[in-house]
Amino acid sequence: MTQRTSNASPTGNNGGALPRQRRTYTIGELSKMFEVTPRTIRFYEQEGLLAPERRGQTRIYHEKDRVRLKLTLRGKRLGFSLAEIREVVEMYDAMPDGNTRQLERLLEILADKRANLERQLEDIRLMQRELDDVEARAREVLTRLGAQPPAT
Amino acid sequence: MTQRTSNASPTGNNGGALPRQRRTYTIGELSKMFEVTPRTIRFYEQEGLLAPERRGQTRIYHEKDRVRLKLTLRGKRLGFSLAEIREVVEMYDAMPDGNTRQLERLLEILADKRANLERQLEDIRLMQRELDDVEARAREVLTRLGAQPPAT
DNA sequence: GCCTAGGTTTACGTTAACGTAAAGTGCTTG
DNA sequence: CAAGCACTTTACGTTAACGTAAACCTAGGC
């Protein structure tokens, strides 16, 4: 009843060329798809990370918006602030007519984020070793207690 | 399985042996060492992540404390909350006399964090590709503008 | 025509992780 | 001994990223 899933029929089909896959999404669909609340999505819009179409009063999201939300959430999982993410997003949008200084600034930011990712990679490796150690010790204690250590 | 390495004996083994390097640290030293404010370090203590010795009123940090702070900050860079970090730290401390249920709970948490790290690894890979794309486009626009694209 | 299920705006509330300011303690140095 | 410096506690302030509640609109089904 609720699930419309793959049913395409968008309300207004343009009489001309059909654009490949004209799928659109409501805020609720995206919300469930990415397991965030509608409030979160609206908040991201308010922060300049999304700019969905409006049909009357209701928001309509296209593929582009969905991708951007996906990237935003990925950035968040990596610990970037919304402000940082927006900075890149805005410059990306302004790229075609961006001046040289803007573009070089963008490259700076990108290099910065790259460095960040590298450090995170190293952190992850180190953290994994720590987890190995802790787990090994835990299992050791468990066996000493005579319990069956659960298989990994 | 894993190595015992550097982490000195948990309970205090020194039956007369000199403790290798008896270095201690003030809060200010640690603060500069890790580029955080003293406030932050005191806050972590208040949150149960550190428990430095007290000489009179002032805190004295040993190697153990320094390591724990390092691990805490690493966890933070990976986006773990202080509460999550504390959860592991506390269980680790309670390990020798921890009961079976506690230990199994610890293993659960560890598996959870592992999964988290795996996802982050994937996120990083994807994000790096995105950065590649954005950078490529930016350089392209730059060359079209006739500017000298700065070397990577 | 009314109900329900979505959507909307507005606005105040909440939590984590500190920042910051005030006021006091303790050593050591000229 | 006064000054300075590093440390301390207490407590209120701040920011990001939403949560939550109230009050409203609108299309579709019975």
mmCIF file of C-alpha atoms (C1' of nucleotides) in Angstrom:
data_model
loop_
_atom_site.group_PDB
_atom_site.id
_atom_site.type_symbol
_atom_site.label_atom_id
_atom_site.label_comp_id
_atom_site.label_asym_id
_atom_site.label_seq_id
_atom_site.Cartn_x
_atom_site.Cartn_y
_atom_site.Cartn_z
ATOM 1 C CA MET A 1 0.000 0.000 0.000
ATOM 2 C CA THR A 2 2.690 2.335 0.882
ATOM 3 C CA GLN A 3 5.433 0.942 -1.260
ATOM 4 C CA ARG A 4 5.425 2.259 -4.749
ATOM 5 C CA THR A 5 8.878 0.866 -5.404
ATOM 6 C CA SER A 6 9.730 0.547 -9.042
ATOM 7 C CA ASN A 7 6.647 2.120 -10.487
ATOM 8 C CA ALA A 8 8.063 4.871 -12.629
ATOM 9 C CA SER A 9 5.216 7.006 -13.926
ATOM 10 C CA PRO A 10 6.273 10.479 -12.921
ATOM 11 C CA THR A 11 3.431 12.905 -12.780
ATOM 12 C CA GLY A 12 4.499 15.265 -15.493
ATOM 13 C CA ASN A 13 6.106 13.522 -18.431
ATOM 14 C CA ASN A 14 7.641 15.819 -20.955
ATOM 15 C CA GLY A 15 6.277 15.246 -24.415
ATOM 16 C CA GLY A 16 9.732 15.332 -25.943
ATOM 17 C CA ALA A 17 12.661 13.007 -25.337
ATOM 18 C CA LEU A 18 12.450 10.694 -22.378
ATOM 19 C CA PRO A 19 15.488 11.122 -20.173
ATOM 20 C CA ARG A 20 16.669 7.588 -19.650
ATOM 21 C CA GLN A 21 15.407 7.029 -16.119
ATOM 22 C CA ARG A 22 13.169 9.781 -14.941
ATOM 23 C CA ARG A 23 12.831 8.435 -11.404
ATOM 24 C CA THR A 24 12.097 10.917 -8.684
ATOM 25 C CA TYR A 25 11.851 10.507 -4.942
ATOM 26 C CA THR A 26 9.824 11.934 -2.122
ATOM 27 C CA ILE A 27 11.491 12.948 1.071
ATOM 28 C CA GLY A 28 10.039 9.902 2.792
ATOM 29 C CA GLU A 29 11.481 7.534 0.220
ATOM 30 C CA LEU A 30 14.954 8.967 0.564
ATOM 31 C CA SER A 31 14.496 8.963 4.286
ATOM 32 C CA LYS A 32 13.898 5.225 4.395
ATOM 33 C CA MET A 33 16.446 4.491 1.702
ATOM 34 C CA PHE A 34 19.261 6.016 3.725
ATOM 35 C CA GLU A 35 17.826 5.460 7.173
ATOM 36 C CA VAL A 36 17.750 9.083 8.157
ATOM 37 C CA THR A 37 14.777 11.170 9.219
ATOM 38 C CA PRO A 38 13.074 13.659 6.928
ATOM 39 C CA ARG A 39 14.156 16.299 9.399
ATOM 40 C CA THR A 40 17.755 15.479 8.614
ATOM 41 C CA ILE A 41 17.200 15.819 4.889
ATOM 42 C CA ARG A 42 15.455 19.146 5.290
ATOM 43 C CA PHE A 43 18.235 20.271 7.544
ATOM 44 C CA TYR A 44 20.809 19.452 4.906
ATOM 45 C CA GLU A 45 18.849 21.514 2.439
ATOM 46 C CA GLN A 46 18.719 24.384 4.866
ATOM 47 C CA GLU A 47 22.501 24.100 5.177
ATOM 48 C CA GLY A 48 22.893 24.382 1.441
ATOM 49 C CA LEU A 49 23.758 20.768 0.711
ATOM 50 C CA LEU A 50 20.637 19.981 -1.245
ATOM 51 C CA ALA A 51 18.349 21.992 -3.472
ATOM 52 C CA PRO A 52 15.468 19.792 -4.571
ATOM 53 C CA GLU A 53 12.848 20.847 -7.051
ATOM 54 C CA ARG A 54 9.546 22.076 -5.711
ATOM 55 C CA ARG A 55 6.208 21.000 -7.021
ATOM 56 C CA GLY A 56 3.891 23.382 -5.251
ATOM 57 C CA GLN A 57 5.006 23.092 -1.705
ATOM 58 C CA THR A 58 6.420 19.599 -1.691
ATOM 59 C CA ARG A 59 9.999 18.697 -2.452
ATOM 60 C CA ILE A 60 10.883 16.462 -5.363
ATOM 61 C CA TYR A 61 14.268 14.796 -5.447
ATOM 62 C CA HIS A 62 15.997 13.590 -8.586
ATOM 63 C CA GLU A 63 18.933 11.251 -9.060
ATOM 64 C CA LYS A 64 21.312 14.129 -8.670
ATOM 65 C CA ASP A 65 19.884 14.944 -5.273
ATOM 66 C CA ARG A 66 19.992 11.329 -4.190
ATOM 67 C CA VAL A 67 23.637 11.043 -5.131
ATOM 68 C CA ARG A 68 24.469 14.212 -3.306
ATOM 69 C CA LEU A 69 22.739 12.976 -0.187
ATOM 70 C CA LYS A 70 24.639 9.722 -0.452
ATOM 71 C CA LEU A 71 27.945 11.554 -0.702
ATOM 72 C CA THR A 72 27.009 13.795 2.184
ATOM 73 C CA LEU A 73 26.256 10.872 4.438
ATOM 74 C CA ARG A 74 29.469 9.190 3.437
ATOM 75 C CA GLY A 75 31.371 12.319 4.305
ATOM 76 C CA LYS A 76 29.631 12.383 7.641
ATOM 77 C CA ARG A 77 30.625 8.804 8.393
ATOM 78 C CA LEU A 78 34.179 9.876 7.779
ATOM 79 C CA GLY A 79 33.827 12.646 10.293
ATOM 80 C CA PHE A 80 33.580 15.633 7.983
ATOM 81 C CA SER A 81 31.391 18.461 9.181
ATOM 82 C CA LEU A 82 28.483 19.623 7.086
ATOM 83 C CA ALA A 83 30.301 22.903 6.572
ATOM 84 C CA GLU A 84 33.301 21.119 5.078
ATOM 85 C CA ILE A 85 31.119 19.035 2.817
ATOM 86 C CA ARG A 86 29.217 22.081 1.682
ATOM 87 C CA GLU A 87 32.432 23.867 0.863
ATOM 88 C CA VAL A 88 33.355 21.199 -1.642
ATOM 89 C CA VAL A 89 29.846 20.833 -2.982
ATOM 90 C CA GLU A 90 29.488 24.544 -3.625
ATOM 91 C CA MET A 91 32.796 24.804 -5.411
ATOM 92 C CA TYR A 92 31.985 21.788 -7.468
ATOM 93 C CA ASP A 93 28.747 23.413 -8.579
ATOM 94 C CA ALA A 94 30.477 26.669 -9.368
ATOM 95 C CA MET A 95 33.249 24.950 -11.283
ATOM 96 C CA PRO A 96 32.297 25.686 -14.893
ATOM 97 C CA ASP A 97 32.475 29.424 -14.388
ATOM 98 C CA GLY A 98 34.767 29.362 -11.409
ATOM 99 C CA ASN A 99 37.756 31.632 -11.603
ATOM 100 C CA THR A 100 41.292 30.414 -11.266
ATOM 101 C CA ARG A 101 41.655 31.336 -7.635
ATOM 102 C CA GLN A 102 38.513 29.457 -6.716
ATOM 103 C CA LEU A 103 39.676 26.373 -8.527
ATOM 104 C CA GLU A 104 43.063 26.443 -6.902
ATOM 105 C CA ARG A 105 41.365 26.850 -3.572
ATOM 106 C CA LEU A 106 39.307 23.790 -4.412
ATOM 107 C CA LEU A 107 42.448 21.810 -5.185
ATOM 108 C CA GLU A 108 43.829 22.869 -1.820
ATOM 109 C CA ILE A 109 40.765 21.635 -0.056
ATOM 110 C CA LEU A 110 40.896 18.368 -1.930
ATOM 111 C CA ALA A 111 44.550 17.840 -1.025
ATOM 112 C CA ASP A 112 43.618 18.560 2.546
ATOM 113 C CA LYS A 113 40.851 15.995 2.545
ATOM 114 C CA ARG A 114 43.162 13.507 0.927
ATOM 115 C CA ALA A 115 45.689 13.942 3.708
ATOM 116 C CA ASN A 116 42.873 13.483 6.159
ATOM 117 C CA LEU A 117 41.883 10.220 4.539
ATOM 118 C CA GLU A 118 45.444 8.968 4.613
ATOM 119 C CA ARG A 119 45.700 9.635 8.304
ATOM 120 C CA GLN A 120 42.420 7.894 8.849
ATOM 121 C CA LEU A 121 43.679 4.875 6.956
ATOM 122 C CA GLU A 122 46.679 4.702 9.234
ATOM 123 C CA ASP A 123 44.454 5.198 12.271
ATOM 124 C CA ILE A 124 42.269 2.352 11.144
ATOM 125 C CA ARG A 125 45.208 0.032 10.724
ATOM 126 C CA LEU A 126 46.500 0.874 14.170
ATOM 127 C CA MET A 127 43.065 0.603 15.677
ATOM 128 C CA GLN A 128 42.577 -2.807 14.107
ATOM 129 C CA ARG A 129 45.750 -3.986 15.762
ATOM 130 C CA GLU A 130 44.557 -2.691 19.076
ATOM 131 C CA LEU A 131 41.321 -4.559 18.630
ATOM 132 C CA ASP A 132 43.301 -7.674 17.794
ATOM 133 C CA ASP A 133 45.196 -7.335 21.031
ATOM 134 C CA VAL A 134 42.179 -6.675 23.176
ATOM 135 C CA GLU A 135 40.298 -9.542 21.593
ATOM 136 C CA ALA A 136 43.194 -11.926 22.053
ATOM 137 C CA ARG A 137 43.432 -11.066 25.704
ATOM 138 C CA ALA A 138 39.711 -11.401 26.174
ATOM 139 C CA ARG A 139 39.707 -14.860 24.596
ATOM 140 C CA GLU A 140 42.633 -15.859 26.700
ATOM 141 C CA VAL A 141 40.826 -14.917 29.879
ATOM 142 C CA LEU A 142 37.718 -16.683 28.636
ATOM 143 C CA THR A 143 39.528 -19.964 28.060
ATOM 144 C CA ARG A 144 41.110 -19.676 31.459
ATOM 145 C CA LEU A 145 37.633 -19.399 32.893
ATOM 146 C CA GLY A 146 36.880 -22.708 31.249
ATOM 147 C CA ALA A 147 34.217 -21.260 29.017
ATOM 148 C CA GLN A 148 33.964 -22.108 25.358
ATOM 149 C CA PRO A 149 35.345 -19.147 23.519
ATOM 150 C CA PRO A 150 32.898 -18.416 20.724
ATOM 151 C CA ALA A 151 34.285 -18.783 17.258
ATOM 152 C CA THR A 152 35.169 -15.601 15.446
ATOM 153 C CA MET B 1 48.291 -14.825 19.184
ATOM 154 C CA THR B 2 49.150 -11.261 19.087
ATOM 155 C CA GLN B 3 52.079 -9.762 20.738
ATOM 156 C CA ARG B 4 52.511 -8.706 24.260
ATOM 157 C CA THR B 5 54.874 -5.948 23.234
ATOM 158 C CA SER B 6 55.148 -2.711 25.048
ATOM 159 C CA ASN B 7 52.215 -2.614 27.378
ATOM 160 C CA ALA B 8 53.825 -3.148 30.714
ATOM 161 C CA SER B 9 52.519 -5.756 33.033
ATOM 162 C CA PRO B 10 49.006 -4.879 34.118
ATOM 163 C CA THR B 11 49.157 -5.533 37.786
ATOM 164 C CA GLY B 12 52.524 -4.205 38.707
ATOM 165 C CA ASN B 13 55.178 -6.837 38.471
ATOM 166 C CA ASN B 14 58.131 -4.886 39.711
ATOM 167 C CA GLY B 15 59.517 -6.996 42.452
ATOM 168 C CA GLY B 16 62.569 -4.857 42.578
ATOM 169 C CA ALA B 17 63.265 -4.258 38.933
ATOM 170 C CA LEU B 18 63.638 -0.656 37.904
ATOM 171 C CA PRO B 19 60.739 0.445 35.794
ATOM 172 C CA ARG B 20 62.653 1.011 32.610
ATOM 173 C CA GLN B 21 61.603 4.573 31.933
ATOM 174 C CA ARG B 22 59.941 6.202 34.865
ATOM 175 C CA ARG B 23 58.964 9.258 32.899
ATOM 176 C CA THR B 24 55.905 11.177 33.992
ATOM 177 C CA TYR B 25 54.082 14.065 32.403
ATOM 178 C CA THR B 26 52.246 17.148 33.517
ATOM 179 C CA ILE B 27 48.966 18.057 31.945
ATOM 180 C CA GLY B 28 50.656 20.845 30.050
ATOM 181 C CA GLU B 29 53.211 18.516 28.532
ATOM 182 C CA LEU B 30 50.591 16.101 27.306
ATOM 183 C CA SER B 31 48.555 19.026 26.121
ATOM 184 C CA LYS B 32 51.338 20.248 23.846
ATOM 185 C CA MET B 33 52.386 16.762 22.855
ATOM 186 C CA PHE B 34 48.984 15.950 21.409
ATOM 187 C CA GLU B 35 47.904 19.457 20.556
ATOM 188 C CA VAL B 36 44.843 19.496 22.730
ATOM 189 C CA THR B 37 43.995 21.872 25.543
ATOM 190 C CA PRO B 38 44.344 20.930 29.196
ATOM 191 C CA ARG B 39 40.613 21.416 29.412
ATOM 192 C CA THR B 40 40.156 18.558 26.988
ATOM 193 C CA ILE B 41 42.357 16.250 29.013
ATOM 194 C CA ARG B 42 40.551 17.076 32.233
ATOM 195 C CA PHE B 43 37.279 16.541 30.445
ATOM 196 C CA TYR B 44 38.351 13.082 29.352
ATOM 197 C CA GLU B 45 39.207 12.286 32.941
ATOM 198 C CA GLN B 46 35.835 13.504 34.066
ATOM 199 C CA GLU B 47 34.296 11.204 31.485
ATOM 200 C CA GLY B 48 36.174 8.251 32.914
ATOM 201 C CA LEU B 49 38.733 7.852 30.147
ATOM 202 C CA LEU B 50 41.736 8.771 32.243
ATOM 203 C CA ALA B 51 42.612 8.365 35.894
ATOM 204 C CA PRO B 52 45.968 10.002 36.516
ATOM 205 C CA GLU B 53 47.783 9.843 39.802
ATOM 206 C CA ARG B 54 47.487 12.788 42.118
ATOM 207 C CA ARG B 55 50.352 14.379 43.887
ATOM 208 C CA GLY B 56 48.584 16.719 46.240
ATOM 209 C CA GLN B 57 46.213 18.489 43.982
ATOM 210 C CA THR B 58 48.037 18.236 40.705
ATOM 211 C CA ARG B 59 47.703 15.443 38.204
ATOM 212 C CA ILE B 60 50.602 13.236 37.276
ATOM 213 C CA TYR B 61 50.428 11.203 34.108
ATOM 214 C CA HIS B 62 52.418 8.053 33.444
ATOM 215 C CA GLU B 63 53.108 6.176 30.247
ATOM 216 C CA LYS B 64 49.917 4.248 30.670
ATOM 217 C CA ASP B 65 47.922 7.452 30.756
ATOM 218 C CA ARG B 66 49.729 8.853 27.774
ATOM 219 C CA VAL B 67 48.977 5.741 25.747
ATOM 220 C CA ARG B 68 45.373 5.830 26.741
ATOM 221 C CA LEU B 69 45.082 9.436 25.708
ATOM 222 C CA LYS B 70 46.678 8.615 22.392
ATOM 223 C CA LEU B 71 44.208 5.813 21.798
ATOM 224 C CA THR B 72 41.335 8.038 22.800
ATOM 225 C CA LEU B 73 42.318 10.719 20.327
ATOM 226 C CA ARG B 74 42.741 8.125 17.623
ATOM 227 C CA GLY B 75 39.286 6.832 18.346
ATOM 228 C CA LYS B 76 37.970 10.340 18.116
ATOM 229 C CA ARG B 77 39.568 10.894 14.731
ATOM 230 C CA LEU B 78 37.723 7.808 13.589
ATOM 231 C CA GLY B 79 34.466 9.293 14.759
ATOM 232 C CA PHE B 80 33.883 7.243 17.891
ATOM 233 C CA SER B 81 32.127 9.032 20.701
ATOM 234 C CA LEU B 82 33.786 9.335 24.069
ATOM 235 C CA ALA B 83 31.073 7.095 25.467
ATOM 236 C CA GLU B 84 31.967 4.341 23.012
ATOM 237 C CA ILE B 85 35.632 4.648 23.742
ATOM 238 C CA ARG B 86 35.000 4.558 27.452
ATOM 239 C CA GLU B 87 32.925 1.428 27.080
ATOM 240 C CA VAL B 88 35.881 -0.441 25.672
ATOM 241 C CA VAL B 89 38.373 1.089 28.049
ATOM 242 C CA GLU B 90 36.342 0.170 31.098
ATOM 243 C CA MET B 91 35.873 -3.409 30.000
ATOM 244 C CA TYR B 92 39.509 -3.710 29.187
ATOM 245 C CA ASP B 93 40.395 -2.569 32.689
ATOM 246 C CA ALA B 94 37.918 -4.952 34.247
ATOM 247 C CA MET B 95 39.103 -7.869 32.150
ATOM 248 C CA PRO B 96 41.167 -9.871 34.658
ATOM 249 C CA ASP B 97 38.198 -10.375 36.949
ATOM 250 C CA GLY B 98 35.515 -9.869 34.346
ATOM 251 C CA ASN B 99 32.859 -12.515 34.221
ATOM 252 C CA THR B 100 32.017 -14.479 31.123
ATOM 253 C CA ARG B 101 29.071 -12.358 30.140
ATOM 254 C CA GLN B 102 31.107 -9.209 30.353
ATOM 255 C CA LEU B 103 33.836 -10.661 28.212
ATOM 256 C CA GLU B 104 31.417 -11.858 25.610
ATOM 257 C CA ARG B 105 29.849 -8.455 25.594
ATOM 258 C CA LEU B 106 33.302 -7.011 25.026
ATOM 259 C CA LEU B 107 33.831 -9.315 22.073
ATOM 260 C CA GLU B 108 30.532 -8.126 20.670
ATOM 261 C CA ILE B 109 31.587 -4.535 20.943
ATOM 262 C CA LEU B 110 34.894 -5.295 19.321
ATOM 263 C CA ALA B 111 33.219 -7.057 16.417
ATOM 264 C CA ASP B 112 30.968 -4.058 16.079
ATOM 265 C CA LYS B 113 33.871 -1.651 15.954
ATOM 266 C CA ARG B 114 35.594 -3.880 13.458
ATOM 267 C CA ALA B 115 32.597 -3.744 11.169
ATOM 268 C CA ASN B 116 32.597 -0.022 11.573
ATOM 269 C CA LEU B 117 36.214 0.176 10.519
ATOM 270 C CA GLU B 118 35.557 -1.983 7.489
ATOM 271 C CA ARG B 119 32.796 0.302 6.367
ATOM 272 C CA GLN B 120 35.017 3.281 6.890
ATOM 273 C CA LEU B 121 37.704 1.671 4.767
ATOM 274 C CA GLU B 122 35.214 1.268 1.969
ATOM 275 C CA ASP B 123 33.979 4.812 2.466
ATOM 276 C CA ILE B 124 37.511 6.082 2.214
ATOM 277 C CA ARG B 125 38.144 4.213 -1.000
ATOM 278 C CA LEU B 126 34.962 5.587 -2.516
ATOM 279 C CA MET B 127 35.676 9.049 -1.259
ATOM 280 C CA GLN B 128 39.152 8.958 -2.735
ATOM 281 C CA ARG B 129 37.663 8.145 -6.098
ATOM 282 C CA GLU B 130 35.270 11.036 -5.795
ATOM 283 C CA LEU B 131 38.152 13.330 -4.980
ATOM 284 C CA ASP B 132 39.999 11.996 -7.996
ATOM 285 C CA ASP B 133 37.040 12.871 -10.173
ATOM 286 C CA VAL B 134 36.531 16.315 -8.753
ATOM 287 C CA GLU B 135 40.211 17.090 -9.024
ATOM 288 C CA ALA B 136 40.392 15.873 -12.593
ATOM 289 C CA ARG B 137 37.502 18.103 -13.553
ATOM 290 C CA ALA B 138 38.988 21.056 -11.763
ATOM 291 C CA ARG B 139 42.308 20.643 -13.548
ATOM 292 C CA GLU B 140 40.542 20.307 -16.821
ATOM 293 C CA VAL B 141 38.719 23.585 -16.335
ATOM 294 C CA LEU B 142 41.957 25.190 -15.232
ATOM 295 C CA THR B 143 43.809 24.202 -18.373
ATOM 296 C CA ARG B 144 40.926 25.430 -20.454
ATOM 297 C CA LEU B 145 41.298 28.765 -18.716
ATOM 298 C CA GLY B 146 44.857 28.793 -19.959
ATOM 299 C CA ALA B 147 46.311 28.739 -16.507
ATOM 300 C CA GLN B 148 49.185 26.528 -15.521
ATOM 301 C CA PRO B 149 47.717 23.649 -13.576
ATOM 302 C CA PRO B 150 49.845 23.293 -10.478
ATOM 303 C CA ALA B 151 51.658 19.998 -10.160
ATOM 304 C CA THR B 152 50.214 17.502 -7.752
ATOM 305 C "C1'" DG C 1 -17.551 15.161 2.949
ATOM 306 C "C1'" DC C 2 -14.488 13.381 5.962
ATOM 307 C "C1'" DC C 3 -10.419 10.628 7.166
ATOM 308 C "C1'" DT C 4 -5.833 9.260 6.711
ATOM 309 C "C1'" DA C 5 -1.088 9.513 5.130
ATOM 310 C "C1'" DG C 6 1.914 11.803 3.620
ATOM 311 C "C1'" DG C 7 4.022 16.331 3.170
ATOM 312 C "C1'" DT C 8 5.080 21.422 4.990
ATOM 313 C "C1'" DT C 9 6.790 25.535 8.195
ATOM 314 C "C1'" DT C 10 8.092 27.480 12.621
ATOM 315 C "C1'" DA C 11 10.330 27.298 16.625
ATOM 316 C "C1'" DC C 12 12.002 25.759 20.852
ATOM 317 C "C1'" DG C 13 14.704 21.677 23.067
ATOM 318 C "C1'" DT C 14 18.683 18.530 23.478
ATOM 319 C "C1'" DT C 15 23.247 16.362 23.494
ATOM 320 C "C1'" DA C 16 28.216 15.957 23.016
ATOM 321 C "C1'" DA C 17 32.432 18.029 23.468
ATOM 322 C "C1'" DC C 18 34.551 21.113 24.687
ATOM 323 C "C1'" DG C 19 35.596 26.896 25.444
ATOM 324 C "C1'" DT C 20 36.067 30.463 28.627
ATOM 325 C "C1'" DA C 21 36.145 33.148 32.657
ATOM 326 C "C1'" DA C 22 36.750 33.662 37.636
ATOM 327 C "C1'" DA C 23 39.088 32.709 41.637
ATOM 328 C "C1'" DG C 24 42.135 30.053 44.251
ATOM 329 C "C1'" DT C 25 46.696 26.963 45.310
ATOM 330 C "C1'" DG C 26 51.697 26.043 45.243
ATOM 331 C "C1'" DC C 27 56.513 26.442 43.806
ATOM 332 C "C1'" DT C 28 60.562 28.988 42.542
ATOM 333 C "C1'" DT C 29 63.053 32.892 41.321
ATOM 334 C "C1'" DG C 30 64.953 37.461 41.406
ATOM 335 C "C1'" DC D 1 58.429 38.734 49.768
ATOM 336 C "C1'" DA D 2 56.344 39.729 45.674
ATOM 337 C "C1'" DA D 3 55.783 38.248 41.122
ATOM 338 C "C1'" DG D 4 55.023 34.908 37.878
ATOM 339 C "C1'" DC D 5 53.829 30.684 36.205
ATOM 340 C "C1'" DA D 6 51.576 26.307 35.954
ATOM 341 C "C1'" DC D 7 48.220 23.967 37.967
ATOM 342 C "C1'" DT D 8 43.489 23.530 40.150
ATOM 343 C "C1'" DT D 9 38.018 23.789 40.709
ATOM 344 C "C1'" DT D 10 33.526 25.623 39.565
ATOM 345 C "C1'" DA D 11 30.324 26.942 36.553
ATOM 346 C "C1'" DC D 12 28.173 29.079 32.854
ATOM 347 C "C1'" DG D 13 28.575 29.601 27.523
ATOM 348 C "C1'" DT D 14 28.835 27.773 22.797
ATOM 349 C "C1'" DT D 15 28.422 25.094 18.513
ATOM 350 C "C1'" DA D 16 26.899 21.419 15.434
ATOM 351 C "C1'" DA D 17 23.464 18.455 14.210
ATOM 352 C "C1'" DC D 18 19.739 17.247 14.639
ATOM 353 C "C1'" DG D 19 14.852 15.891 17.767
ATOM 354 C "C1'" DT D 20 10.310 17.099 18.796
ATOM 355 C "C1'" DA D 21 6.002 19.372 18.999
ATOM 356 C "C1'" DA D 22 2.349 22.215 17.087
ATOM 357 C "C1'" DA D 23 -0.346 23.648 13.448
ATOM 358 C "C1'" DC D 24 -1.142 23.606 8.778
ATOM 359 C "C1'" DC D 25 -1.938 21.920 3.634
ATOM 360 C "C1'" DT D 26 -3.309 18.433 0.050
ATOM 361 C "C1'" DA D 27 -4.336 14.314 -2.717
ATOM 362 C "C1'" DG D 28 -6.710 9.874 -2.645
ATOM 363 C "C1'" DG D 29 -9.999 6.424 -0.937
ATOM 364 C "C1'" DC D 30 -14.500 5.123 1.029
#
